C-alpha positions as CSV (number, residue, x, y, z in Angstrom):
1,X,0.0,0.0,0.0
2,X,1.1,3.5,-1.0
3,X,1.9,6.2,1.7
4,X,-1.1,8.1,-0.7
5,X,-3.4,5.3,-0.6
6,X,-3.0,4.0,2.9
7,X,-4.9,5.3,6.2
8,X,-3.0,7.5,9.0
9,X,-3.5,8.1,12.8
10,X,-2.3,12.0,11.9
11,X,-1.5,13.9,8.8
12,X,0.1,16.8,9.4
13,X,-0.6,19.8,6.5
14,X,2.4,22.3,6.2
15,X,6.1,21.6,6.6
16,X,7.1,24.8,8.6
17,X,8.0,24.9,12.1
18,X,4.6,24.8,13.1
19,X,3.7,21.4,10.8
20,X,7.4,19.6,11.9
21,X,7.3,20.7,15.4
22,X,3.7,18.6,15.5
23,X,4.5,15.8,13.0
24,X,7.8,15.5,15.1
25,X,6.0,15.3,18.8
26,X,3.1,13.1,17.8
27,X,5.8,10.7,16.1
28,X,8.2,10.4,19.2
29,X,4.4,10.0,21.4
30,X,4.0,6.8,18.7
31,X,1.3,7.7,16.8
32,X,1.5,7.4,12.6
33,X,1.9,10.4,10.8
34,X,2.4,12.2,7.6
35,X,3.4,15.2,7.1
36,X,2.6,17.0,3.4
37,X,3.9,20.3,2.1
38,X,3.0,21.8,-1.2
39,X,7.0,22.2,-1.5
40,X,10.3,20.7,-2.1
41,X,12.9,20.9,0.9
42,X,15.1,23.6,1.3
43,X,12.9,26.1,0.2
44,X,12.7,30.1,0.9
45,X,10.6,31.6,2.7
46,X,9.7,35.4,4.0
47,X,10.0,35.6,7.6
48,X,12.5,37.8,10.3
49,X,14.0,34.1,10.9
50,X,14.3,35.1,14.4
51,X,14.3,32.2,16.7
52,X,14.2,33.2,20.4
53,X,16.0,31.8,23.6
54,X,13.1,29.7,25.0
55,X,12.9,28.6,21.0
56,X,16.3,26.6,21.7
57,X,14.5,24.2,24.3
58,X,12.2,23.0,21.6
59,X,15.2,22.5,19.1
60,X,17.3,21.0,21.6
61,X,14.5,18.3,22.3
62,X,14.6,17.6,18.8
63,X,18.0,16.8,18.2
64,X,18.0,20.5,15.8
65,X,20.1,23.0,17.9
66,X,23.8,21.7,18.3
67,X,23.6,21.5,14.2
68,X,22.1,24.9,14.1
69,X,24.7,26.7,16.5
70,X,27.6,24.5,14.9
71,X,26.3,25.4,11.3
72,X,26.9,28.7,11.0
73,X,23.7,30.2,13.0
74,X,23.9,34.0,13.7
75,X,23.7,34.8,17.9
76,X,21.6,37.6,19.0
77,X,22.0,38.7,22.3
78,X,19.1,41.3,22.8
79,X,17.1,43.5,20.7
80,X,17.2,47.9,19.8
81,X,14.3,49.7,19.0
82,X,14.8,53.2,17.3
83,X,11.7,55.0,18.1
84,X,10.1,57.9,15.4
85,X,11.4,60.2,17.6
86,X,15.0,59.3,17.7
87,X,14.9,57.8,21.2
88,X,16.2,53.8,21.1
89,X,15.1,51.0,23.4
90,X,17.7,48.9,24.2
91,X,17.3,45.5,26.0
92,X,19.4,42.2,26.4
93,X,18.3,38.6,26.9
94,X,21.3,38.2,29.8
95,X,19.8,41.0,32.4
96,X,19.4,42.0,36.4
97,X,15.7,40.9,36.0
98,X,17.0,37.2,37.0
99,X,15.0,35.1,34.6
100,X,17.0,33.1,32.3
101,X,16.1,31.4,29.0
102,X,17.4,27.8,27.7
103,X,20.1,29.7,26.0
104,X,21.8,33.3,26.9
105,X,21.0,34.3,23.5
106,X,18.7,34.1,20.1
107,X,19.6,32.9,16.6
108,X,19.1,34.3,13.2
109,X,18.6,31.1,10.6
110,X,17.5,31.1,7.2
111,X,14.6,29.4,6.7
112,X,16.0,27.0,3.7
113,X,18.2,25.8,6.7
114,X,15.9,25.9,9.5
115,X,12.6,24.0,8.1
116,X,15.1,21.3,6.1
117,X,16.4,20.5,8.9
118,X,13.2,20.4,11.2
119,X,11.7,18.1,8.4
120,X,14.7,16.3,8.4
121,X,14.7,15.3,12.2
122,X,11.0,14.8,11.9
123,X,11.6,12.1,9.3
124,X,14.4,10.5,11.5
125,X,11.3,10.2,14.4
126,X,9.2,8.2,11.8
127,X,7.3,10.8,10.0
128,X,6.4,10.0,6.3
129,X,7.7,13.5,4.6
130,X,5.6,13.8,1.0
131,X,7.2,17.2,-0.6
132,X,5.3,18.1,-3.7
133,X,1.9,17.4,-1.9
134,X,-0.6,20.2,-2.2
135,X,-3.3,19.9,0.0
136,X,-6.6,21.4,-2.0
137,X,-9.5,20.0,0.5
138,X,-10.6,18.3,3.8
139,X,-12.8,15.7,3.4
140,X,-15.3,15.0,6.2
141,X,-17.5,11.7,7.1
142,X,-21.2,11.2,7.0
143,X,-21.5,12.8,10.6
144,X,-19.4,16.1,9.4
145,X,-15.8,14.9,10.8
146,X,-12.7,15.4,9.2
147,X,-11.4,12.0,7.8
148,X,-9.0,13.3,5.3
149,X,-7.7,15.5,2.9
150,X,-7.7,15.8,-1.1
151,X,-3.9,15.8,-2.2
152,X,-2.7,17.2,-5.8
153,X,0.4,15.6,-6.7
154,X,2.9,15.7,-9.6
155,X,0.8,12.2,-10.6
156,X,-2.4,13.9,-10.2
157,X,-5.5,14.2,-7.1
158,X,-5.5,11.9,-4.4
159,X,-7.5,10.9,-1.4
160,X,-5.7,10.3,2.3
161,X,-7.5,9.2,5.2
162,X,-6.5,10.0,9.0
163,X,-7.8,9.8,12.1
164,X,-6.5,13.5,12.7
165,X,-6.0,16.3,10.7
166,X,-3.6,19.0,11.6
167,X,-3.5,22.4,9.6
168,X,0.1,23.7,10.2
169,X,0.0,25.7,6.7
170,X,0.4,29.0,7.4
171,X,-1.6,32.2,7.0
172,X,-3.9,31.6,4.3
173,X,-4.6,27.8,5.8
174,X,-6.7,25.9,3.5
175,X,-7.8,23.6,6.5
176,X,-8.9,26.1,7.9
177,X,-10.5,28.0,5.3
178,X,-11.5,24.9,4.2
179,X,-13.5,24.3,8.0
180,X,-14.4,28.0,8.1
181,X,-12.6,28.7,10.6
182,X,-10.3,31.6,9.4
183,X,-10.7,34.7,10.6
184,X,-9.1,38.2,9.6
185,X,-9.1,41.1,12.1
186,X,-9.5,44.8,10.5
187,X,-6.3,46.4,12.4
188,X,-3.6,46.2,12.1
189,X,-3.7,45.3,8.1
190,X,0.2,45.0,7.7
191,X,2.2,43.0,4.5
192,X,5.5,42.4,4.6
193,X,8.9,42.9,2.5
194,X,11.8,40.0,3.0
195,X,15.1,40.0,1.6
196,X,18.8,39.4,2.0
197,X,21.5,41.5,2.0
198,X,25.7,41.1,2.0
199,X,27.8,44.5,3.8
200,X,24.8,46.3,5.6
201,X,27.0,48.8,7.7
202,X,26.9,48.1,11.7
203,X,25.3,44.7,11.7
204,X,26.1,43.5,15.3
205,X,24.7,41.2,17.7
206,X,22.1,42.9,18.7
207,X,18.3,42.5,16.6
208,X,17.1,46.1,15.6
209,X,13.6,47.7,14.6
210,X,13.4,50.9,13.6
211,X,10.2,52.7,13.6
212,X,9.1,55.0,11.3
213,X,5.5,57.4,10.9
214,X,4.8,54.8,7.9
215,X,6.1,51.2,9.0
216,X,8.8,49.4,10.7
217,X,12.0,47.8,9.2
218,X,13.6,44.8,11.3
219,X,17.5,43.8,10.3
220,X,19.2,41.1,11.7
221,X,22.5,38.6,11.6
222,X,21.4,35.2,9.9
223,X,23.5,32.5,8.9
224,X,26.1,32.7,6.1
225,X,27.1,36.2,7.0
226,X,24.2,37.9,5.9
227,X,21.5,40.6,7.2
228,X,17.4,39.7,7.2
229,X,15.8,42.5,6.7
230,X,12.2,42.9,7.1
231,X,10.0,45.9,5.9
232,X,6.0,45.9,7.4
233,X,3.9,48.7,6.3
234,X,0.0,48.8,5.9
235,X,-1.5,47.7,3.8
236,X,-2.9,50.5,2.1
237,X,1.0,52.1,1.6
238,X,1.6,48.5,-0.1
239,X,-0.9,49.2,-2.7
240,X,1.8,51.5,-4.3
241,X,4.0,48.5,-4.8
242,X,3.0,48.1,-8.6
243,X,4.2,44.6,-8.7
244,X,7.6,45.9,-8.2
245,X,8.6,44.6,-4.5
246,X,12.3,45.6,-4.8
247,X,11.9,49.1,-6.2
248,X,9.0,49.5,-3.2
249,X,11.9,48.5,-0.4
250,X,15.1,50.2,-1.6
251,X,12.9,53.5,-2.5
252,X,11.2,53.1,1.8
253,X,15.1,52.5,2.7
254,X,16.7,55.4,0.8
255,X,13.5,57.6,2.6
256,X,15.3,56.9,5.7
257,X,18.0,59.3,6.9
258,X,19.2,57.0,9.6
259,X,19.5,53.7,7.4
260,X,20.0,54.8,3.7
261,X,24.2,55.1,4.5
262,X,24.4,52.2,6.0
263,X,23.6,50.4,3.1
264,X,25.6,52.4,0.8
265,X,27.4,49.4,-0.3
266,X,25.1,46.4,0.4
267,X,24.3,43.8,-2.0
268,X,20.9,42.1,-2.2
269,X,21.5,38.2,-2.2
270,X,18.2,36.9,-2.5
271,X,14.5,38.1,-4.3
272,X,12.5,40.4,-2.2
273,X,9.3,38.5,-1.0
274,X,5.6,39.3,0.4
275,X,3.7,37.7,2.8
276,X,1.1,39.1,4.6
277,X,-1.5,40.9,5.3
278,X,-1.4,39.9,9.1
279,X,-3.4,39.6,12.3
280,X,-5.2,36.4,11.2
281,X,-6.9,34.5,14.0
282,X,-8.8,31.5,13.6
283,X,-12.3,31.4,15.7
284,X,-11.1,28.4,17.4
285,X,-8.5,25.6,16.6
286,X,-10.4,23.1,16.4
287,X,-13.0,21.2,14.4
288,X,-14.3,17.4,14.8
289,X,-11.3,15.6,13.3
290,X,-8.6,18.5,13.3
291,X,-6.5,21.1,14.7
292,X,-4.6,24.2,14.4
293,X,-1.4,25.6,15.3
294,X,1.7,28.1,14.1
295,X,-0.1,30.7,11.6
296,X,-3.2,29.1,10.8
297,X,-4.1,29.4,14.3
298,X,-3.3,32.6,15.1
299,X,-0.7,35.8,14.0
300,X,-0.8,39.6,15.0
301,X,2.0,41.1,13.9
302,X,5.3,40.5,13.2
303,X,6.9,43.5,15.7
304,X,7.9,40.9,18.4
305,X,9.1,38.0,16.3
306,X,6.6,35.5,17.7
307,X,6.4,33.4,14.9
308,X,9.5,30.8,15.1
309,X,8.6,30.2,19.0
310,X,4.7,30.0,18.8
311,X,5.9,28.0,16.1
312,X,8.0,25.3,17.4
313,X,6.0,25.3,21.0
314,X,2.3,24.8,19.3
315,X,3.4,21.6,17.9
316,X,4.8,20.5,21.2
317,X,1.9,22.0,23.0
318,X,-0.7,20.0,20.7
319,X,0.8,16.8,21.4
320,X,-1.1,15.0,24.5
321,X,-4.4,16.3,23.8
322,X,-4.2,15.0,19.9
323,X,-3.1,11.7,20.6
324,X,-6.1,11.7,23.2
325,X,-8.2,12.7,20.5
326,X,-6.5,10.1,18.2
327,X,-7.0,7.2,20.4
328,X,-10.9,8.5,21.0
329,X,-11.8,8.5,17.1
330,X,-10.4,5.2,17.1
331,X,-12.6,3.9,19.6
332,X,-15.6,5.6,18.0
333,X,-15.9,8.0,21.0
334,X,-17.1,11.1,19.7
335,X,-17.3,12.8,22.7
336,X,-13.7,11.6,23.9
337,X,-12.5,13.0,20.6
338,X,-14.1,16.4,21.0
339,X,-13.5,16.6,24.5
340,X,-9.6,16.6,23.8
341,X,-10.2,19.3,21.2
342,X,-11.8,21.5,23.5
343,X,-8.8,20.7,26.1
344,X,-6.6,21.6,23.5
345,X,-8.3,24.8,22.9
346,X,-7.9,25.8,26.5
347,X,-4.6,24.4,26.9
348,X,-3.6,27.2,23.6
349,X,-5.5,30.3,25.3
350,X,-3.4,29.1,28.9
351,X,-0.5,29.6,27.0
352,X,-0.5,31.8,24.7
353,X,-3.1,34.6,26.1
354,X,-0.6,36.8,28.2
355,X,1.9,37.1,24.9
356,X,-0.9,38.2,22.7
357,X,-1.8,40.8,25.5
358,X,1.8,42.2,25.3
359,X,1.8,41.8,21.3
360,X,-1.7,44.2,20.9
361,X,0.1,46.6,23.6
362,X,3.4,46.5,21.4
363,X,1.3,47.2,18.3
364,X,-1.1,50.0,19.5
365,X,2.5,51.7,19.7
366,X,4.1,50.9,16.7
367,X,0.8,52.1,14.9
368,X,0.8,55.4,17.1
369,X,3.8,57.5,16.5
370,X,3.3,59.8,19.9
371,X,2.6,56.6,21.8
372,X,5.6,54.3,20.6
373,X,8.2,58.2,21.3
374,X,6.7,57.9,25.1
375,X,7.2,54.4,25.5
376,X,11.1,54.8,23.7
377,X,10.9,57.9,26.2
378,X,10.3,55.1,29.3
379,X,12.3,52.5,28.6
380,X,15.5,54.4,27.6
381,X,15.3,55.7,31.4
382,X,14.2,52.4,32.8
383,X,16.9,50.2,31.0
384,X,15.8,47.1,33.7
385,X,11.8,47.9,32.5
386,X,13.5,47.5,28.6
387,X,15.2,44.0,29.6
388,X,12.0,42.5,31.0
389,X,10.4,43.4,27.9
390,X,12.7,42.4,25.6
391,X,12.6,39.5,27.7
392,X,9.0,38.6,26.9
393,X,9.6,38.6,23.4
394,X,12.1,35.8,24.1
395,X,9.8,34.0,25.6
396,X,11.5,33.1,28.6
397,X,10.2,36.2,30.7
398,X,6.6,35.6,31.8
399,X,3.8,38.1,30.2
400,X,2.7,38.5,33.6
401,X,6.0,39.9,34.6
402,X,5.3,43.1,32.5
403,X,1.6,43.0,32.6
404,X,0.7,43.6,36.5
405,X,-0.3,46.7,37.4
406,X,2.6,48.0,39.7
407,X,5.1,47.3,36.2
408,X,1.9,49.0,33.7
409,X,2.5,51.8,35.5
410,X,6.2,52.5,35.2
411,X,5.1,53.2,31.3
412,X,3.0,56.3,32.4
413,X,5.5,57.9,34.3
């Protein structure tokens, strides 16, 4: 029997993070699983390739990070933000605060390296990896549960069963436009603008945003020498694009009296990508027979570099409640099956609710000039207030730390 034609305990749609973080925990828990992605491995793909402290735990369990630090893997060791008004926000992962992450620092990894090799170790734990595979449509049973998906492959459309469906595929999810279950918020509508480049002037290892009256560019070390670096605007300045990506980034760089010298003599390596628009949140990540996580669960904004972490701890975080819901469906308990789901959907808002607090507060600011100059105002005084936050978005300081009311405060005075 093919790996097409044959039935699965999970199959796990999208290859990212998200997808091999999921196909990779379900495999070492001993369930069946296949994992599809509409691509062949390495492939690019536009993102600020920012993987935080706390990230490292998840790749370390893996078996990923010793070939990521060893390979090349840029270290960041905090984070700058240049305000509109000049002021800069500077904050470091190692800090008084006292908390500590699985590593001292962050990496900056390409993508092409970081998802081949995250498929990679999920095919080492057993997962059947079928590139090439793009998934079109969920199928559903005679009582409205998912059973499967509709495949197109190079040899044409094809029908998999599974137990359990997971949609790890990104922003525009077709599971979960498929279920109707995506969602798009009205604000912040932000796209974003991914490239390369070779000699930016003043790359350290530090991550930096700057923050502009219209957008926010984030440059950072990755591997191979190079600088990632990120341009979000709204959508409505991306309308002027004209097709032209690359003319729209170098003309928003060269508007910028602070960054056009430094890249003087810089030399774009890679295409210029999209992705976006942004905050996307499903209405729940679940349905009867499937789940969500990464992107096609949820993603606000970009600002904090989220993505890689939420990421790499969905799939972990899915895990128990999935094979639960696995082992229910197999035993024809309905109720078993959608009791896990709901578990899991509880277990996600547990987890995840005080970073997407901290993510709206961070981009009310970015969106509002005179807000985001106090708040650069704040934290260039309070340099321990600027650790615990940059802290948070390494996911190793709790939300709560910066969200009580005694710590709200110090950002009023």
């Amino acid at each position: 029997m093919s790996d097409y034609s044959r039935a699965w305990q999970v199959i796990v749609v999208g290859g990212g993070p998200a997808g091999s973080s999921a196909a990779w925990h379900l495999a070492t828990a001993g369930l069946e699983v296949c994992l599809l992605d509409r691509a062949r491995f390495p492939r690019a793909k536009p993102c600020a390739e920012y993987v935080s402290p706390e990230a490292s735990r998840i790749l370390d369990a893996m078996g990923a990070l010793g070939h990521l630090e060893q390979g090349g893997a840029a270290a960041l060791t905090g984070m700058v933000v240049h305000a509109p008004s000049g002021d800069r926000i500077h904050g470091e992962f190692v800090a008084r605060h006292g908390f500590r992450g699985f590593r001292d620092r962050g990496l900056g990894v390409r993508r092409e390296i970081l998802d081949t090799l995250l498929v990679e170790r999920a095919r080492a734990a057993g997962v059947c990896v079928l590139e090439d595979a793009k998934v079109e449509g969920v199928t559903l049973d005679a009582s409205g549960t998912v059973c499967g998906v509709d495949v197109r492959t190079p040899d044409g459309m094809r029908a998999m069963r599974a137990s359990l469906v997971i949609g790890a595929d990104g922003l525009r999810s077709i599971v979960s436009r498929r279920l109707e279950l995506a969602h798009q918020s009205r604000w912040p509508r932000r796209v974003a603008l991914v490239a390369h480049y070779r000699d930016v002037e003043g790359i350290g290892t530090l991550g930096e945003m700057h923050v502009t009256r219209n957008g926010y560019v984030g440059l950072a070390a990755v591997s191979g020498g190079l600088t990632n670096v990120a341009l979000v605007v709204p959508r409505r300045a991306a309308q002027g694009m004209a097709g032209d990506p690359t003319a729209f980034l170098e003309a928003w760089i060269a508007e910028q009296p602070a960054l056009h010298p430094r890249f003087r003599d810089a030399v774009r390596e890679t295409p210029v990508r999209a992705t976006g628009p942004f905050a996307s949140h499903a209405t729940r990540a679940w349905a009867p027979g499937a789940m969500l996580t990464g992107d096609a669960a949820d993603f606000y904004d970009p600002f904090t570099g989220e993505g890689i972490y939420a990421a790499l701890r969905g799939g972990e975080l899915l895990a128990p409640y999935a094979v639960d819901a696995v082992h229910a469906r197999e035993q024809a308990d309905s109720r078993g099956m959608r009791r896990a789901l709901r578990a899991y959907e509880q277990a996600r808002k547990h987890t995840f609710a005080g970073k997407w607090r901290v993510e709206k507060l961070i981009g009310a600011a970015v969106a509002f000039p005179t807000l985001m100059n106090h708040a650069a105002r704040v934290l260039t005084r309070d340099r321990d207030l600027a650790d615990l936050l940059i802290g948070v978005t390494g996911d190793f300081v709790p939300p709560s730390a910066v969200l009580r009311p005694r710590t709200l405060l110090r950002f009023l005075s």
